């Protein structure tokens, strides 16, 4: 299905103007690492760089990917594991900007009596298939000599998994902030037993689009990159105001948001350039290898980093800064 939709997306992209699209339709999820996009919208940074952006929030990765493949979205904020998966499904998706890396902000929460990954054997674990949570639980199980067959997977979106744990419908939940903090604050006896900090670089996000759209809209791509850079610099210069904007966008009270935000590292343009000297590419390769090892039926190919990246616009912007 996605392979067929990719053809539609390519045709739609080729019809766009070469300078600026009328409106850039950008899909994202209520994740802290995407926060600078909401800041850029509220502070007018997109307009400052002559790009008109419409943000649309999704709860499921698969819905957002389908919208990109069908041409209903131009750009999506995507986890790197999703890019590897989509590559194996023949979805035309290329990353043009590193957004963030997650450490303690992605994790596995469990109830009473579960203190380690080994304790999850035979237990009900809620997480979204194909999302960052899927990657994290598979990696955690693999590192502890287990596989996904050792647990009972309960398919559920990240925004719902924590609620299911609180309600006692599952024994553990794999999710991300602010849902981790919300779950811990509302449910007694719950604790985080594993986070993405165990494997730095395992979970990261990029702004992505089809290669055809990127080629057809270079000025919009540059505008998005510059607006993102402005937003991160604004957040760092005005932390209270910036964090309040993001907390509001993701629906998190500030007392939960503050510690959660510490588990995410955002990347501006200069930091993108530094990471792309090899560190980020190595992480992409590792993610692909982990996905193939844990899901060989669906991940037949580990893409080379250059198969997933189109960084010409970033490099052009960086040269001018």
Tab-separated table of N, CA and C in Angstrom, residues 10-101:
chain	number	residue	atom	x	y	z
A	10	UNK	N	5.151	11.309	-5.219
A	10	UNK	CA	6.165	11.823	-6.131
A	10	UNK	C	5.546	12.687	-7.215
A	11	UNK	N	4.382	12.236	-7.748
A	11	UNK	CA	3.706	13.020	-8.782
A	11	UNK	C	3.251	14.363	-8.225
A	12	UNK	N	2.699	14.304	-6.988
A	12	UNK	CA	2.236	15.544	-6.370
A	12	UNK	C	3.389	16.496	-6.125
A	13	UNK	N	4.512	15.964	-5.666
A	13	UNK	CA	5.666	16.805	-5.357
A	13	UNK	C	6.224	17.454	-6.610
A	14	UNK	N	6.215	16.720	-7.717
A	14	UNK	CA	6.820	17.253	-8.937
A	14	UNK	C	6.045	18.416	-9.503
A	15	UNK	N	4.765	18.555	-9.077
A	15	UNK	CA	3.950	19.644	-9.598
A	15	UNK	C	4.097	20.920	-8.802
A	16	UNK	N	4.835	20.880	-7.704
A	16	UNK	CA	5.004	22.058	-6.870
A	16	UNK	C	5.995	23.024	-7.484
A	17	UNK	N	5.882	24.289	-7.115
A	17	UNK	CA	6.788	25.300	-7.647
A	17	UNK	C	8.195	25.114	-7.149
A	18	UNK	N	9.143	25.702	-7.847
A	18	UNK	CA	10.551	25.489	-7.504
A	18	UNK	C	11.038	26.447	-6.434
A	19	UNK	N	10.271	27.474	-6.126
A	19	UNK	CA	10.731	28.441	-5.135
A	19	UNK	C	10.104	28.151	-3.778
A	20	UNK	N	8.808	28.498	-3.613
A	20	UNK	CA	8.118	28.263	-2.357
A	20	UNK	C	6.792	27.577	-2.613
A	21	UNK	N	6.474	26.561	-1.819
A	21	UNK	CA	5.147	25.964	-1.863
A	21	UNK	C	4.165	26.959	-1.253
A	22	UNK	N	2.884	26.858	-1.608
A	22	UNK	CA	1.883	27.774	-1.062
A	22	UNK	C	1.851	27.663	0.462
A	23	UNK	N	1.669	26.457	0.959
A	23	UNK	CA	1.698	26.184	2.395
A	23	UNK	C	2.411	24.854	2.612
A	24	UNK	N	3.357	24.842	3.514
A	24	UNK	CA	4.057	23.607	3.848
A	24	UNK	C	3.244	22.897	4.914
A	25	UNK	N	2.730	21.734	4.568
A	25	UNK	CA	1.919	20.943	5.495
A	25	UNK	C	2.856	20.021	6.273
A	26	UNK	N	2.998	20.306	7.562
A	26	UNK	CA	3.995	19.631	8.391
A	26	UNK	C	3.319	18.830	9.495
A	27	UNK	N	3.582	17.532	9.531
A	27	UNK	CA	3.020	16.664	10.553
A	27	UNK	C	4.007	16.406	11.681
A	28	UNK	N	3.493	16.351	12.897
A	28	UNK	CA	4.323	16.103	14.071
A	28	UNK	C	3.478	15.449	15.152
A	29	UNK	N	4.129	15.046	16.230
A	29	UNK	CA	3.443	14.432	17.357
A	29	UNK	C	3.730	15.230	18.632
A	30	UNK	N	2.924	15.032	19.681
A	30	UNK	CA	3.122	15.796	20.924
A	30	UNK	C	4.339	15.320	21.705
A	31	UNK	N	5.500	15.574	21.128
A	31	UNK	CA	6.778	15.130	21.696
A	31	UNK	C	7.633	16.349	21.993
A	32	UNK	N	8.297	16.359	23.148
A	32	UNK	CA	9.089	17.512	23.583
A	32	UNK	C	10.139	17.915	22.559
A	33	UNK	N	10.750	16.930	21.900
A	33	UNK	CA	11.808	17.230	20.950
A	33	UNK	C	11.346	17.990	19.725
A	34	UNK	N	10.037	17.997	19.495
A	34	UNK	CA	9.495	18.756	18.362
A	34	UNK	C	9.077	20.162	18.785
A	35	UNK	N	9.306	20.477	20.058
A	35	UNK	CA	8.865	21.744	20.631
A	35	UNK	C	9.242	22.989	19.860
A	36	UNK	N	10.486	23.086	19.340
A	36	UNK	CA	10.852	24.297	18.607
A	36	UNK	C	9.949	24.605	17.408
A	37	UNK	N	9.262	23.607	16.881
A	37	UNK	CA	8.332	23.873	15.772
A	37	UNK	C	7.155	24.713	16.255
A	38	UNK	N	6.633	24.406	17.446
A	38	UNK	CA	5.543	25.214	17.991
A	38	UNK	C	6.032	26.609	18.364
A	39	UNK	N	7.262	26.679	18.865
A	39	UNK	CA	7.837	27.987	19.191
A	39	UNK	C	8.005	28.815	17.924
A	40	UNK	N	8.496	28.182	16.863
A	40	UNK	CA	8.687	28.887	15.585
A	40	UNK	C	7.361	29.419	15.060
A	41	UNK	N	6.306	28.637	15.242
A	41	UNK	CA	4.985	29.085	14.794
A	41	UNK	C	4.498	30.271	15.629
A	42	UNK	N	4.591	30.148	16.946
A	42	UNK	CA	4.060	31.191	17.830
A	42	UNK	C	4.862	32.485	17.757
A	43	UNK	N	6.169	32.380	17.594
A	43	UNK	CA	7.014	33.579	17.552
A	43	UNK	C	7.160	34.158	16.142
A	44	UNK	N	6.591	33.517	15.146
A	44	UNK	CA	6.635	34.056	13.788
A	44	UNK	C	7.924	33.795	13.039
A	45	UNK	N	8.701	32.810	13.489
A	45	UNK	CA	9.985	32.539	12.828
A	45	UNK	C	9.807	31.946	11.429
A	46	UNK	N	8.741	31.178	11.215
A	46	UNK	CA	8.490	30.672	9.871
A	46	UNK	C	8.260	31.838	8.905
A	47	UNK	N	7.425	32.768	9.324
A	47	UNK	CA	7.135	33.932	8.473
A	47	UNK	C	8.377	34.779	8.250
A	48	UNK	N	9.231	34.870	9.275
A	48	UNK	CA	10.465	35.646	9.138
A	48	UNK	C	11.324	35.119	7.994
A	49	UNK	N	11.205	33.832	7.729
A	49	UNK	CA	12.016	33.216	6.679
A	49	UNK	C	11.183	32.852	5.450
A	50	UNK	N	10.054	33.565	5.324
A	50	UNK	CA	9.243	33.498	4.103
A	50	UNK	C	8.752	32.094	3.787
A	51	UNK	N	8.345	31.361	4.835
A	51	UNK	CA	7.765	30.047	4.623
A	51	UNK	C	6.469	29.951	5.418
A	52	UNK	N	5.405	29.557	4.740
A	52	UNK	CA	4.086	29.422	5.352
A	52	UNK	C	3.908	27.969	5.778
A	53	UNK	N	3.719	27.733	7.085
A	53	UNK	CA	3.684	26.371	7.617
A	53	UNK	C	2.372	26.120	8.345
A	54	UNK	N	1.768	24.981	8.048
A	54	UNK	CA	0.586	24.527	8.783
A	54	UNK	C	0.960	23.263	9.545
A	55	UNK	N	0.950	23.343	10.881
A	55	UNK	CA	1.298	22.202	11.724
A	55	UNK	C	0.057	21.352	12.004
A	56	UNK	N	0.205	20.036	11.861
A	56	UNK	CA	-0.882	19.101	12.156
A	56	UNK	C	-0.347	18.024	13.095
A	57	UNK	N	-1.050	17.814	14.212
A	57	UNK	CA	-0.593	16.865	15.218
A	57	UNK	C	-1.235	15.488	15.018
A	58	UNK	N	-0.406	14.451	15.114
A	58	UNK	CA	-0.846	13.060	14.998
A	58	UNK	C	-0.498	12.314	16.277
A	59	UNK	N	-1.227	11.237	16.550
A	59	UNK	CA	-0.910	10.391	17.699
A	59	UNK	C	-0.203	9.104	17.308
A	60	UNK	N	-0.323	8.712	16.018
A	60	UNK	CA	0.254	7.459	15.567
A	60	UNK	C	1.244	7.713	14.445
A	61	UNK	N	2.432	7.094	14.558
A	61	UNK	CA	3.449	7.214	13.516
A	61	UNK	C	2.937	6.764	12.160
A	62	UNK	N	2.225	5.639	12.140
A	62	UNK	CA	1.801	5.062	10.870
A	62	UNK	C	0.852	5.985	10.113
A	63	UNK	N	0.006	6.720	10.835
A	63	UNK	CA	-0.909	7.658	10.178
A	63	UNK	C	-0.144	8.809	9.543
A	64	UNK	N	0.868	9.286	10.248
A	64	UNK	CA	1.663	10.398	9.741
A	64	UNK	C	2.473	9.977	8.512
A	65	UNK	N	3.046	8.770	8.560
A	65	UNK	CA	3.811	8.268	7.425
A	65	UNK	C	2.919	8.082	6.204
A	66	UNK	N	1.721	7.549	6.423
A	66	UNK	CA	0.784	7.361	5.316
A	66	UNK	C	0.405	8.698	4.698
A	67	UNK	N	0.258	9.726	5.540
A	67	UNK	CA	-0.084	11.055	5.021
A	67	UNK	C	1.060	11.640	4.199
A	68	UNK	N	2.294	11.371	4.606
A	68	UNK	CA	3.448	11.814	3.814
A	68	UNK	C	3.490	11.078	2.479
A	69	UNK	N	3.310	9.765	2.526
A	69	UNK	CA	3.394	8.960	1.316
A	69	UNK	C	2.300	9.304	0.318
A	70	UNK	N	1.133	9.715	0.813
A	70	UNK	CA	0.008	10.034	-0.063
A	70	UNK	C	0.060	11.463	-0.582
A	71	UNK	N	0.969	12.267	-0.045
A	71	UNK	CA	1.051	13.658	-0.457
A	71	UNK	C	0.167	14.586	0.347
A	72	UNK	N	-0.527	14.065	1.360
A	72	UNK	CA	-1.359	14.924	2.208
A	72	UNK	C	-0.520	15.740	3.184
A	73	UNK	N	0.719	15.340	3.403
A	73	UNK	CA	1.695	16.122	4.150
A	73	UNK	C	2.930	16.307	3.282
A	74	UNK	N	3.605	17.438	3.468
A	74	UNK	CA	4.846	17.698	2.736
A	74	UNK	C	6.066	17.279	3.547
A	75	UNK	N	5.998	17.503	4.851
A	75	UNK	CA	7.129	17.290	5.755
A	75	UNK	C	6.601	16.622	7.016
A	76	UNK	N	7.376	15.704	7.580
A	76	UNK	CA	7.005	15.153	8.886
A	76	UNK	C	8.233	15.110	9.791
A	77	UNK	N	7.967	15.293	11.076
A	77	UNK	CA	9.002	15.068	12.092
A	77	UNK	C	9.020	13.577	12.361
A	78	UNK	N	10.147	12.936	12.100
A	78	UNK	CA	10.197	11.474	12.129
A	78	UNK	C	11.361	10.954	12.948
A	79	UNK	N	11.106	9.898	13.699
A	79	UNK	CA	12.182	9.208	14.410
A	79	UNK	C	13.049	8.462	13.403
A	80	UNK	N	14.325	8.326	13.704
A	80	UNK	CA	15.236	7.682	12.763
A	80	UNK	C	14.879	6.213	12.535
A	81	UNK	N	14.355	5.536	13.541
A	81	UNK	CA	13.958	4.142	13.327
A	81	UNK	C	12.806	4.050	12.328
A	82	UNK	N	11.912	5.046	12.347
A	82	UNK	CA	10.832	5.081	11.382
A	82	UNK	C	11.354	5.265	9.969
A	83	UNK	N	12.402	6.047	9.821
A	83	UNK	CA	13.001	6.249	8.505
A	83	UNK	C	13.573	4.945	7.954
A	84	UNK	N	14.213	4.172	8.820
A	84	UNK	CA	14.769	2.880	8.399
A	84	UNK	C	13.644	1.932	7.981
A	85	UNK	N	12.585	1.891	8.789
A	85	UNK	CA	11.441	1.040	8.470
A	85	UNK	C	10.794	1.459	7.163
A	86	UNK	N	10.599	2.757	6.983
A	86	UNK	CA	9.959	3.255	5.769
A	86	UNK	C	10.814	2.997	4.540
A	87	UNK	N	12.120	3.070	4.676
A	87	UNK	CA	13.022	2.745	3.574
A	87	UNK	C	12.778	1.315	3.104
A	88	UNK	N	12.560	0.423	4.051
A	88	UNK	CA	12.312	-0.976	3.709
A	88	UNK	C	10.918	-1.209	3.149
A	89	UNK	N	10.048	-0.201	3.230
A	89	UNK	CA	8.712	-0.283	2.646
A	89	UNK	C	8.612	0.570	1.373
A	90	UNK	N	9.782	0.984	0.871
A	90	UNK	CA	9.857	1.776	-0.367
A	90	UNK	C	9.174	3.132	-0.266
A	91	UNK	N	9.115	3.679	0.922
A	91	UNK	CA	8.607	5.031	1.101
A	91	UNK	C	9.742	6.020	0.853
A	92	UNK	N	9.513	6.986	-0.004
A	92	UNK	CA	10.517	8.016	-0.315
A	92	UNK	C	10.533	9.036	0.819
A	93	UNK	N	11.496	8.917	1.703
A	93	UNK	CA	11.600	9.795	2.874
A	93	UNK	C	13.070	10.078	3.163
A	94	UNK	N	13.420	11.360	3.168
A	94	UNK	CA	14.803	11.754	3.425
A	94	UNK	C	14.842	12.779	4.551
A	95	UNK	N	15.835	12.655	5.424
A	95	UNK	CA	16.011	13.612	6.500
A	95	UNK	C	16.864	14.781	6.045
A	96	UNK	N	16.436	16.005	6.408
A	96	UNK	CA	17.225	17.183	6.033
A	96	UNK	C	17.622	18.045	7.223
A	97	UNK	N	17.261	17.621	8.450
A	97	UNK	CA	17.655	18.369	9.647
A	97	UNK	C	17.546	17.467	10.862
A	98	UNK	N	18.600	17.386	11.666
A	98	UNK	CA	18.527	16.689	12.951
A	98	UNK	C	17.766	17.573	13.928
A	99	UNK	N	16.756	17.003	14.562
A	99	UNK	CA	15.960	17.769	15.509
A	99	UNK	C	16.413	17.530	16.953
A	100	UNK	N	16.501	16.262	17.346
A	100	UNK	CA	16.813	15.968	18.744
A	100	UNK	C	17.311	14.548	18.905
A	101	UNK	N	17.926	14.305	20.038
A	101	UNK	CA	18.208	12.964	20.526
A	101	UNK	C	17.551	12.836	21.893
